[in-house]
XYZ file of C-alpha atoms in Angstrom:
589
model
C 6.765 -0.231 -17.577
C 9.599 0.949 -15.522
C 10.027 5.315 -15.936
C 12.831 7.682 -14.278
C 12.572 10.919 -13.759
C 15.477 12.772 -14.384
C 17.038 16.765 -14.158
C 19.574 17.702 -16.457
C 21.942 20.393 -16.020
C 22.360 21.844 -19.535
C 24.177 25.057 -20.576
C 23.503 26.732 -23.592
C 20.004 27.524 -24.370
C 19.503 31.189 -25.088
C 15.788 31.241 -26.118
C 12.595 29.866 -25.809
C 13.765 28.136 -29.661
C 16.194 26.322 -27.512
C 13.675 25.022 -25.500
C 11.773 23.978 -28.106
C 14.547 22.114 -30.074
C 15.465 20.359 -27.398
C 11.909 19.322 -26.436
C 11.402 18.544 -30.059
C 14.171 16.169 -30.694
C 13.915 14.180 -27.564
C 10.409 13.504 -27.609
C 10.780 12.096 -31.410
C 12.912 9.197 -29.070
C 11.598 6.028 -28.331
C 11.074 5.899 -24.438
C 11.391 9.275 -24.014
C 8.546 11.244 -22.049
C 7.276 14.742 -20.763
C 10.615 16.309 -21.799
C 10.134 20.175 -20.340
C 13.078 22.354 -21.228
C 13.908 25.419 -18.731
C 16.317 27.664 -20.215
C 15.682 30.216 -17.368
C 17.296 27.646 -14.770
C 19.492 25.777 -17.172
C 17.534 22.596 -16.749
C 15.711 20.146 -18.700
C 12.708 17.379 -17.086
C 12.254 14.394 -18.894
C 11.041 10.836 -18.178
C 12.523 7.944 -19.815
C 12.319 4.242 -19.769
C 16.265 2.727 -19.286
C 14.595 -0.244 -21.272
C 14.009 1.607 -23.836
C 16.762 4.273 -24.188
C 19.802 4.805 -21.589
C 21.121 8.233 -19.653
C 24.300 8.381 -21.839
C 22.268 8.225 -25.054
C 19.616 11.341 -23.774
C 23.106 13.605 -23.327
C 24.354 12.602 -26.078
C 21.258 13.693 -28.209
C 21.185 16.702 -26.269
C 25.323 17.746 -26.485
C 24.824 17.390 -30.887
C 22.188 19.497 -30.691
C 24.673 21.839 -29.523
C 23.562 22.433 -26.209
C 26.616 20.935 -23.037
C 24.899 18.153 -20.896
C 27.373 19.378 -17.073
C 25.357 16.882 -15.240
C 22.088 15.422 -13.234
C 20.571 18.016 -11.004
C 19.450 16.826 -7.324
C 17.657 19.552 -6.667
C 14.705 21.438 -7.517
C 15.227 24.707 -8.291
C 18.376 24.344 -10.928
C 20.922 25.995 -11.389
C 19.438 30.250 -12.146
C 20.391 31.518 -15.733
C 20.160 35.129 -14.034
C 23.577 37.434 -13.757
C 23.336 41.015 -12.873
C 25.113 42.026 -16.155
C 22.306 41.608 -17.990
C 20.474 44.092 -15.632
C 23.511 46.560 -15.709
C 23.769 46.640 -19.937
C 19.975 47.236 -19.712
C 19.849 50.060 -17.841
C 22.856 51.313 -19.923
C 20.625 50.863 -23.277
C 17.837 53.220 -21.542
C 20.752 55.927 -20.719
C 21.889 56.023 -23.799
C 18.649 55.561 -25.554
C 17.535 58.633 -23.384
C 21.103 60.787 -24.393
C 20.433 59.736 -28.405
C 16.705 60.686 -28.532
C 16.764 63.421 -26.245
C 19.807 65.215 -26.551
C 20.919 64.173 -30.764
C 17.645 63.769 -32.116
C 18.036 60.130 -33.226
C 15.196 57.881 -32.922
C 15.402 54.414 -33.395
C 11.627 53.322 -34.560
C 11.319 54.576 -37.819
C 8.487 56.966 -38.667
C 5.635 54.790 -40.862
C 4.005 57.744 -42.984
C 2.151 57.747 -45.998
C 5.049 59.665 -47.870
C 7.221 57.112 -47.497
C 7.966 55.045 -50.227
C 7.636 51.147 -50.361
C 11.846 50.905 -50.558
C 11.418 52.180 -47.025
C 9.211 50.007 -45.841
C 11.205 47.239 -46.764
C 13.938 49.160 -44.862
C 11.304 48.987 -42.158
C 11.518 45.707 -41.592
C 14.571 44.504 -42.240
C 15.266 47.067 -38.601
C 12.240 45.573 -36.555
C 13.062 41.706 -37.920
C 15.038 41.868 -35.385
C 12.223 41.642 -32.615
C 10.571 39.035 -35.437
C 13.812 36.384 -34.384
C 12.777 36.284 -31.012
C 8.873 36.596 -31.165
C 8.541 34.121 -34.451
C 11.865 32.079 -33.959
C 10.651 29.101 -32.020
C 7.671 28.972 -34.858
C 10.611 29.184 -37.675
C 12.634 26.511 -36.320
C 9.950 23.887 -35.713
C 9.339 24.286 -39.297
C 13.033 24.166 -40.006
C 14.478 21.197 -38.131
C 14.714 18.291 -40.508
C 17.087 15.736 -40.824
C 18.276 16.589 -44.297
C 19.956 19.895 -43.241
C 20.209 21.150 -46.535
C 16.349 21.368 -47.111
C 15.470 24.768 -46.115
C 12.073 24.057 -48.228
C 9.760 24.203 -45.070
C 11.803 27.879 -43.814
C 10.396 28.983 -47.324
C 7.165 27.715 -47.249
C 6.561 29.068 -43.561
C 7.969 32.645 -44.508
C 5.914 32.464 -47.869
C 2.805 31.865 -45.437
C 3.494 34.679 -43.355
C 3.825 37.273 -45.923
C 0.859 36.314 -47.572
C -0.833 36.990 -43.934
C 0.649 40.017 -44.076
C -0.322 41.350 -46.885
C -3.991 40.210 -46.256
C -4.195 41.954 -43.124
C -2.749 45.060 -44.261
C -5.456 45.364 -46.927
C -8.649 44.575 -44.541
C -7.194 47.518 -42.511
C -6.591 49.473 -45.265
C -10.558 48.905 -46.190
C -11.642 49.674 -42.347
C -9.432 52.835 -42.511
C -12.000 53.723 -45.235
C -14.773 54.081 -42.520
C -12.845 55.515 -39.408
C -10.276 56.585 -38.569
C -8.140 56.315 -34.944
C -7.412 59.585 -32.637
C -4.084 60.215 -31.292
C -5.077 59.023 -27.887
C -6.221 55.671 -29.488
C -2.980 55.364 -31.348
C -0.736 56.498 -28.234
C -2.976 53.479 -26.140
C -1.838 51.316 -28.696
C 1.711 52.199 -29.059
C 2.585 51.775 -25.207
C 0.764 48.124 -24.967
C 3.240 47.123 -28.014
C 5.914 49.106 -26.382
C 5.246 47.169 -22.988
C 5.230 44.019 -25.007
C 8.200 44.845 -27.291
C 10.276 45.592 -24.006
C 8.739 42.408 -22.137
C 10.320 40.268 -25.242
C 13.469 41.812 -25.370
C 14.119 41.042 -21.747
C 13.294 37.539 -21.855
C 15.709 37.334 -25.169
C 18.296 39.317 -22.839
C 18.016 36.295 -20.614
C 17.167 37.979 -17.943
C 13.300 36.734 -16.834
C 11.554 34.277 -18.598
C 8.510 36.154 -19.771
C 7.095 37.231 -23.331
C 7.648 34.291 -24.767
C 4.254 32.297 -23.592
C 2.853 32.984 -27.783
C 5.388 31.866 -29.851
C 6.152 28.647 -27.447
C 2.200 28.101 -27.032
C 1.622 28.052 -30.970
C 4.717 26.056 -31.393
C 4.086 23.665 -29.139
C 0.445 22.668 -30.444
C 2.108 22.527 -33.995
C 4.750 20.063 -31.991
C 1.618 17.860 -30.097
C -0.267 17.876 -33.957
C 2.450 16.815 -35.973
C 3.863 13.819 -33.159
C -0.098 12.536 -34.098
C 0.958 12.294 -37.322
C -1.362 14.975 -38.477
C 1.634 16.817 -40.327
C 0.025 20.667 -40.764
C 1.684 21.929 -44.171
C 4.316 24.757 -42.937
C 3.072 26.953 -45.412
C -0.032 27.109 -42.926
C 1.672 27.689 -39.904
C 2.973 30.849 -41.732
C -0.500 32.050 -42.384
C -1.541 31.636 -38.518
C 1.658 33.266 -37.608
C 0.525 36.748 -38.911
C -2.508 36.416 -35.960
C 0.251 36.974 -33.769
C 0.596 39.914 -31.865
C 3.532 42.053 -32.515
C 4.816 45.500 -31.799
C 6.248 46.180 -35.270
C 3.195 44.758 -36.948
C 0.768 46.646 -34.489
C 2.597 50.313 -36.061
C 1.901 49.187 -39.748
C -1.690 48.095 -39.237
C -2.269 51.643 -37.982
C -0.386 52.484 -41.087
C -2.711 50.876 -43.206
C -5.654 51.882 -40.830
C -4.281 55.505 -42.276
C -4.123 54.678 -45.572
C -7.962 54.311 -46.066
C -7.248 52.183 -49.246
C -7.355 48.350 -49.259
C -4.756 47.918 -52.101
C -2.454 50.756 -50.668
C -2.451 49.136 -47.227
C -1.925 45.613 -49.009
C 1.059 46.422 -50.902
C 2.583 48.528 -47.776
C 2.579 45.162 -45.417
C 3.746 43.279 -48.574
C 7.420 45.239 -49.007
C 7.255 45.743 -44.991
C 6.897 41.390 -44.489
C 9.663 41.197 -47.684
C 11.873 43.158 -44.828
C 11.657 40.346 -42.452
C 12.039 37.941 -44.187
C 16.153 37.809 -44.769
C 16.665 37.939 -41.391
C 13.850 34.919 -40.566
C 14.414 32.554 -43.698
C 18.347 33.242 -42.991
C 17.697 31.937 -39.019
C 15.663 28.837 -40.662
C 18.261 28.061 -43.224
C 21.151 28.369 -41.114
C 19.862 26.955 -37.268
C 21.378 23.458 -38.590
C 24.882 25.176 -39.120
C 25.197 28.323 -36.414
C 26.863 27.422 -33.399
C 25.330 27.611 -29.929
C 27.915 30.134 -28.905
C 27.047 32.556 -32.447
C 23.424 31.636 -31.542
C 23.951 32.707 -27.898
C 24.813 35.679 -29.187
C 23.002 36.912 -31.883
C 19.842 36.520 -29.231
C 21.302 38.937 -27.018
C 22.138 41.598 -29.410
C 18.408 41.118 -30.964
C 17.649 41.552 -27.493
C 19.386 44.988 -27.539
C 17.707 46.028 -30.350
C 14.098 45.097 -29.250
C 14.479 46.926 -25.895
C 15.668 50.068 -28.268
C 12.562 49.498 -30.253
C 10.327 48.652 -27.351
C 11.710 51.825 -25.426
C 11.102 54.292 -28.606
C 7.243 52.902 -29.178
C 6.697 53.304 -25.613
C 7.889 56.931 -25.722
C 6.197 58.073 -28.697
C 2.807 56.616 -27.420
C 3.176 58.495 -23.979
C 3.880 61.117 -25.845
C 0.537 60.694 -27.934
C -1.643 60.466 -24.844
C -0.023 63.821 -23.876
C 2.696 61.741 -20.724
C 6.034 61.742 -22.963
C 8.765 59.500 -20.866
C 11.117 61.971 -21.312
C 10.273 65.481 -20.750
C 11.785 67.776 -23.020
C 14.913 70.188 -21.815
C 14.519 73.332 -24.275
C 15.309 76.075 -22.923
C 14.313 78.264 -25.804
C 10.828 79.484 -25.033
C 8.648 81.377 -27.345
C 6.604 83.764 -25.154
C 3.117 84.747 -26.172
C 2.775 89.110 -26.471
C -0.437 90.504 -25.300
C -2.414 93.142 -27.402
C -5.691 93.243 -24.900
C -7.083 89.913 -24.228
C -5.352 88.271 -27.223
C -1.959 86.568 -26.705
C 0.127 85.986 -29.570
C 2.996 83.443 -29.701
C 4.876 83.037 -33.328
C 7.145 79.782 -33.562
C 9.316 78.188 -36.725
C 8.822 74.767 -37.213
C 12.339 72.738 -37.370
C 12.684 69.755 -39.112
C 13.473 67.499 -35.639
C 12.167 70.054 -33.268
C 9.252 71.614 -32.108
C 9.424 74.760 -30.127
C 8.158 75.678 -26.323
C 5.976 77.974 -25.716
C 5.053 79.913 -22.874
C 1.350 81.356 -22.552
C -0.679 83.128 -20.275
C -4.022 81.458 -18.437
C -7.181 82.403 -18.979
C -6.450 84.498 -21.984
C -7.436 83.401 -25.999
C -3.650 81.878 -27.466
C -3.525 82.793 -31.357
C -0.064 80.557 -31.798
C 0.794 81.474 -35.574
C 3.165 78.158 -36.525
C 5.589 79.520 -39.671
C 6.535 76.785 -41.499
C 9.167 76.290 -44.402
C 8.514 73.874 -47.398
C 12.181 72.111 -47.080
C 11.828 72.101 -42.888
C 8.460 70.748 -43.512
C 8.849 66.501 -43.435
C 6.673 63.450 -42.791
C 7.494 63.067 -39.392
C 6.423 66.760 -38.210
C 3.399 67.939 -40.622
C 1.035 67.164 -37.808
C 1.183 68.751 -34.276
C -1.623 66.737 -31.974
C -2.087 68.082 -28.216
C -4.115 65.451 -26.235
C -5.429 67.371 -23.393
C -6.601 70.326 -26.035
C -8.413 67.483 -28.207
C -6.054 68.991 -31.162
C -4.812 67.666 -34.056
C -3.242 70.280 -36.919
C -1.654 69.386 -40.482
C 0.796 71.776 -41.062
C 1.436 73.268 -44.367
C 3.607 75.739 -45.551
C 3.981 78.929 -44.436
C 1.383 80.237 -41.816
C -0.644 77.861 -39.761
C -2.871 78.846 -36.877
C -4.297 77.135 -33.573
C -6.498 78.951 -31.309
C -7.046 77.721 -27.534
C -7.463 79.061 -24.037
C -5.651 77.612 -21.613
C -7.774 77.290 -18.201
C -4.918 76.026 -16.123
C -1.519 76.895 -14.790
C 1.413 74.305 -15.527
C 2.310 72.498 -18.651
C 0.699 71.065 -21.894
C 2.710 68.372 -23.659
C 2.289 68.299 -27.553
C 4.291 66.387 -29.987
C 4.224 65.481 -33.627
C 1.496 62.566 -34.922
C 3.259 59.711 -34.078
C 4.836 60.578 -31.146
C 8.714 61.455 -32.137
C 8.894 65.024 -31.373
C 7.564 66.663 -28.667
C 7.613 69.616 -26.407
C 5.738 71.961 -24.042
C 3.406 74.373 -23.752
C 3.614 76.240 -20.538
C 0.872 78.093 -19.094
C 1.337 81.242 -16.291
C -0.293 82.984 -14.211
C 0.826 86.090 -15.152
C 3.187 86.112 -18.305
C 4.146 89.989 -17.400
C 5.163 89.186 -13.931
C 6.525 85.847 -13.868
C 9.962 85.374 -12.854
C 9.704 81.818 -12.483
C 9.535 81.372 -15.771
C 12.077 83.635 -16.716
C 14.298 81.608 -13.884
C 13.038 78.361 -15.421
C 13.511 78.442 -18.735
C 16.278 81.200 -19.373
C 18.495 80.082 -16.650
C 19.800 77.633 -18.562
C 22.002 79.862 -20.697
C 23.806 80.333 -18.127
C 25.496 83.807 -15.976
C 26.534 86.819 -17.290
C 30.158 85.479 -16.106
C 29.816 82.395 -18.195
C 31.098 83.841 -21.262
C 34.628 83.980 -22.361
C 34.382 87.877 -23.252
C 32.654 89.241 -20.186
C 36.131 90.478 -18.882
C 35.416 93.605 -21.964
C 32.683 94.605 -18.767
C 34.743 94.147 -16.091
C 34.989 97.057 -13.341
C 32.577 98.593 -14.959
C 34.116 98.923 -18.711
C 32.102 99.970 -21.367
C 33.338 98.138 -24.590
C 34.060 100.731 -26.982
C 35.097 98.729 -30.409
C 31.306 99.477 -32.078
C 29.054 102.588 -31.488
C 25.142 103.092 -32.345
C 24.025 105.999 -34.211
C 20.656 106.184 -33.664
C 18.305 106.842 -37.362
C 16.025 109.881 -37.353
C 12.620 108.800 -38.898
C 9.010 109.939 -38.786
C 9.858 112.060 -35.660
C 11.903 110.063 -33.783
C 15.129 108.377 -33.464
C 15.252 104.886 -33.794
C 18.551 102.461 -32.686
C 19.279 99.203 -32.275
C 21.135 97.022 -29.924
C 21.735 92.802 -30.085
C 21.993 90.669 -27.052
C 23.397 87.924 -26.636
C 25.839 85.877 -24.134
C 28.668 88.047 -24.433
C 26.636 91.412 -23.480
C 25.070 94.477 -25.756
C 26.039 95.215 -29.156
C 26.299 98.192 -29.213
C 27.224 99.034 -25.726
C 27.421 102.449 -26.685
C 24.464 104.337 -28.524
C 24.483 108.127 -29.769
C 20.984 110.060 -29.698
C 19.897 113.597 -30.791
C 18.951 116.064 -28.078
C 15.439 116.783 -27.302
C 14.028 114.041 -29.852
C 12.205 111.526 -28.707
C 13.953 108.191 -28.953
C 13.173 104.132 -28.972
C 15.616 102.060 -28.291
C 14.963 98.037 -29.837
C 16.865 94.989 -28.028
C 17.258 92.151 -30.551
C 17.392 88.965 -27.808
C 19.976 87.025 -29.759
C 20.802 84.572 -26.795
C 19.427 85.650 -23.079
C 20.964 84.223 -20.125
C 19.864 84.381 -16.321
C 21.974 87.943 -16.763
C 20.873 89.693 -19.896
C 16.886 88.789 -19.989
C 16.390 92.335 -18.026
C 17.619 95.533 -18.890
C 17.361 98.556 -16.193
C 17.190 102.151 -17.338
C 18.352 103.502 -13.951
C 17.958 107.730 -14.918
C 14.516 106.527 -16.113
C 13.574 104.297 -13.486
C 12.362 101.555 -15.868
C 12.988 97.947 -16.634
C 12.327 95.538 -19.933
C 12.136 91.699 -19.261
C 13.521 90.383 -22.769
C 11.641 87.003 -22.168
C 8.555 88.212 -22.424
C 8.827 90.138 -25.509
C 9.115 93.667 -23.852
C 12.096 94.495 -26.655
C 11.260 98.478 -27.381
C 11.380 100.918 -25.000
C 8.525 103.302 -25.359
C 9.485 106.857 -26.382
C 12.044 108.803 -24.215
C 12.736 112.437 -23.903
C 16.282 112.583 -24.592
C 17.792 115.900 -22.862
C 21.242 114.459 -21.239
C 23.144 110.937 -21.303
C 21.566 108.474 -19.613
C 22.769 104.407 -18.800
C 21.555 101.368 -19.003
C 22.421 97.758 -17.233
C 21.636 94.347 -16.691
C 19.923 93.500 -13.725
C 23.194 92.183 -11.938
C 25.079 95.108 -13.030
C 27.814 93.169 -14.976
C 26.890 94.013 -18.759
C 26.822 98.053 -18.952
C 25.468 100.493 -21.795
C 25.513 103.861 -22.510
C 23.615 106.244 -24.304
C 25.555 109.823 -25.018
C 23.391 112.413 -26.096
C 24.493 114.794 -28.852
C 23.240 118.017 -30.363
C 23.702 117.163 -34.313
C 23.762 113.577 -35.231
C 25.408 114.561 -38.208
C 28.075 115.807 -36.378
C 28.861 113.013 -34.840
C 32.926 112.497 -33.858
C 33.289 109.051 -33.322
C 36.889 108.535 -32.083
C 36.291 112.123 -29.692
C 33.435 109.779 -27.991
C 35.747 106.681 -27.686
C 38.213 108.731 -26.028
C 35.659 110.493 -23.570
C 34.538 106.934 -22.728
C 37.757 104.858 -22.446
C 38.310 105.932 -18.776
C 34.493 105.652 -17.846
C 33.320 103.387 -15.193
C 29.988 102.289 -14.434
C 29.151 102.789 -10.638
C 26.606 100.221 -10.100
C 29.948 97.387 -11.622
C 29.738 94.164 -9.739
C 27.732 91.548 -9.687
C 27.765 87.778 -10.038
C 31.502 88.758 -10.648
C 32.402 91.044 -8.536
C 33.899 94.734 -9.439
């Protein structure tokens, strides 16, 4: 018997499904042999007997398949399927994945919880059935190419299969959840290997390697080699095997149902999750007969897009579990711990997409008091866990409490229980005497001469549109004075004579310029970002100044013998011409 090998240059296939059709339709042919498709090089290897069946006839069966026949290859390598555009979009989705999650908020793996209702985990899976079209697609379509094109029986049967699997699987974790549960780190180790894989896929549907794909295009060829024996294996059962598969999406929800510690609650979860996939997966078996290759072409790359979004998020959020988040978080608005003794103190709010940083001091017990509001309270951030403490904390509302001691300089990560928030808790040497982290993390609010009303300071200019009276209470007087970008609120304060006096900074907003106030006549200093807000008491016998550390923002207090007595507009006019001799400055004088 007389066999030719021959290499086909065909354009067209998008997917490993391609492959598969092809392989599946020629190798139904009568002299037809060892057909491998390579949609990575654009080629497809088959032998054939020219008694048998001739070249013209193979293109032909290829070209109303869909697929463009441009030739016999001489070669060996083919002709690459690989552009550098596919590289450049990628790395385009990870920038902009990074600016969405990291800078908006918006996360693009939805948070599984066991608040959420089963409408959402239908939701659930209509999103992520996306990464189901290129993982399961080659399975659907060998169970969905049939000559009658209108019967999309088998598509239902398969899908039918599969969410029966489903189901079953979701309830025998459910029941194991009733004996154990997994830690963070076990769930994090979980999420990045699905992540990884997730990623992996959505390249290979991307076009641009060839990997991920080895599952789907091992399980449907065996169906392929079992059925051309004539040992037809019902697609109804293929479904059922299909839920073995290993999937990213599918990976979250078993942990889901892990969670769930009930057998009929994890059941019914994966039920209304697999009812999510399947319009997207009976809709690709129904319709493969009618799409174009073009439409096809390019549905597979924007699933592609979509399971490098989802692959990208999992493998963040499972870094983040293990206490490594991808991205490190930017926010700049640290909560610093107060010593009383050796007790540190830190008090954060609770946000409903953010978690606050803190900064601590080593060595030193951490009483971190976590205030919590019932509507900023949600499913997504009622659990902190820190991985390299060993903690894990449901939050309630109002006051919730975690003790530590940190042991090391640098920084903890911590982030919510499935990995979509996070932030950082960063430990000093010496929280009194640190300007590092004072450069660090208030820097980023930028210079005194940032702010679009700084010029009210300028040459030394004491704004004069709001005065402080200070309050006379058990003793002493008592005023206070807001900071914030645009310098001291009051800038001017009036005191009593000869009573002592506190004076309390309220740290609306502090920049590199503001965070420390100088009390030149009493040759003291408070660092706002570490919590030194009060002065301690002062002997008030004359008028006294006070600055920011660069001398731009100016204050002053003028010291009167009634407070009663107080004539505003006299002091105004006293002050309009006065200058402040240390002026100057990131801005000059």
């Amino acid at each position: 018997m007389e066999k030719k090998e021959v290499k086909l240059n065909v354009r067209g296939m998008s997917c490993n499904a391609c492959e598969i059709r092809i392989e599946e339709v020629l190798s139904k042919e009568e002299g037809i042999y060892n057909v491998k498709a390579k949609r990575n090089k654009n080629m497809v290897i088959l032998s054939y007997n020219p008694q048998k069946i001739d070249l013209e006839r193979i293109k032909s069966l290829i070209n109303e398949l869909g697929y463009k026949v441009e030739g016999v290859l001489t070669n060996e390598s083919g002709n690459l399927n690989f552009s550098f555009i596919p590289i450049f979009i990628t790395s385009g989705v990870i920038l902009v994945f990074f600016i969405l999650q990291n800078k908006l908020g918006i996360h693009f793996l939805p948070v599984i919880t066991k608040e959420m209702g089963y409408g959402i985990l239908f939701v659930v899976g209509l999103l992520t059935s996306f990464h189901c079209v290129g993982m399961c697609g080659g399975i659907n379509l060998t169970q969905s190419l049939h000559k009658d094109k209108n019967n999309f029986i088998p598509s239902l049967k398969y899908n039918i299969g599969r969410l029966i699997a489903y189901t079953l699987i979701g309830g025998i974790f459910g029941g194991i959840g009733t004996l154990f549960s997994l830690s963070s780190f076990s769930k994090g180790f979980i999420f990045i290997i699905a992540g990884i894989f997730m990623i992996t896929m959505g390249l290979n549907l991307f076009g641009i390697f060839s990997l991920g794909n080895f599952l789907s295009k091992f399980f449907s060829q065996v169906y392929a080699k079992v059925n051309k024996k004539g040992k037809l294996i019902d697609p109804f059962f293929v479904g059922i095997l299909n839920g073995l598969m290993p999937c990213g999406p599918l990976q979250g929800m078993q942990i889901y149902a892990l969670s769930s510690g009930s057998f009929f609650t994890g059941a019914l979860s994966m039920f209304f999750f697999a009812l999510g996939t399947l319009p997207l997966m009976l809709g690709l078996g129904v319709l493969v007969n009618f799409l174009s290759k073009k439409v096809g072409y390019h549905m597979m790359k924007v699933s592609g897009l979509i399971v490098i979004f989802l692959g990208i998020s999992m493998l963040s959020n499972g870094l983040a579990l293990t206490g490594n988040p991808l991205f490190k978080e930017k926010d700049k608005n640290y909560s610093v711990a107060k010593l009383n003794g050796d007790l540190q103190t830190v008090i954060t709010e609770i946000e409903p997409n953010r978690y606050p940083p803190i900064v601590v001091e080593k060595g030193k017990p951490v009483k971190w008091i976590i205030k919590v509001s019932e509507e900023n309270l949600n499913s997504c951030n009622n659990a902190i866990v820190i991985p390299a403490l060993g903690i894990e904390k449901r939050l309630i509302p109002g006051e919730n409490i975690i003790e530590f001691t940190p042991t090391n300089e640098g920084n903890i990560y911590y982030s919510c229980w499935m990995g979509m928030i996070s932030s950082t808790i960063k430990v000093v040497n010496n929280i009194n005497q640190s300007d590092i982290v004072v450069e660090e993390n208030i820097g980023g609010g930028g210079s005194c001469c940032a702010s679009g009303n700084i010029g009210r300071y300028s040459g030394g200019k004491l704004p004069l549109d709001s005065i402080g009276i200070a309050k006379i209470k058990d003793g002493f007087q008592e005023v206070v004075i807001n900071v914030d970008e645009n310098g001291y609120s009051p800038s001017v304060i009036v005191l009593q004579k000869n009573i002592q006096a506190k004076i309390i900074f309220n740290p609306k907003k502090l920049t590199s310029c503001n965070y420390v106030v100088i009390f030149p006549e009493y040759r003291g200093r408070l660092d706002l970002s570490v919590g030194q807000w009060e002065t301690p008491l002062l002997n008030v016998s004359e008028d006294f100044t006070f600055t920011c550390w660069m001398g731009m923002l100016n204050g002053y207090a003028k010291v009167v013998e009634d407070l009663r007595k107080v004539d505003i507009q006299k002091i105004q006019k006293e002050l309009e011409n006065y200058r402040s001799p240390r002026a100057g400055g990131c801005c000059g004088g």
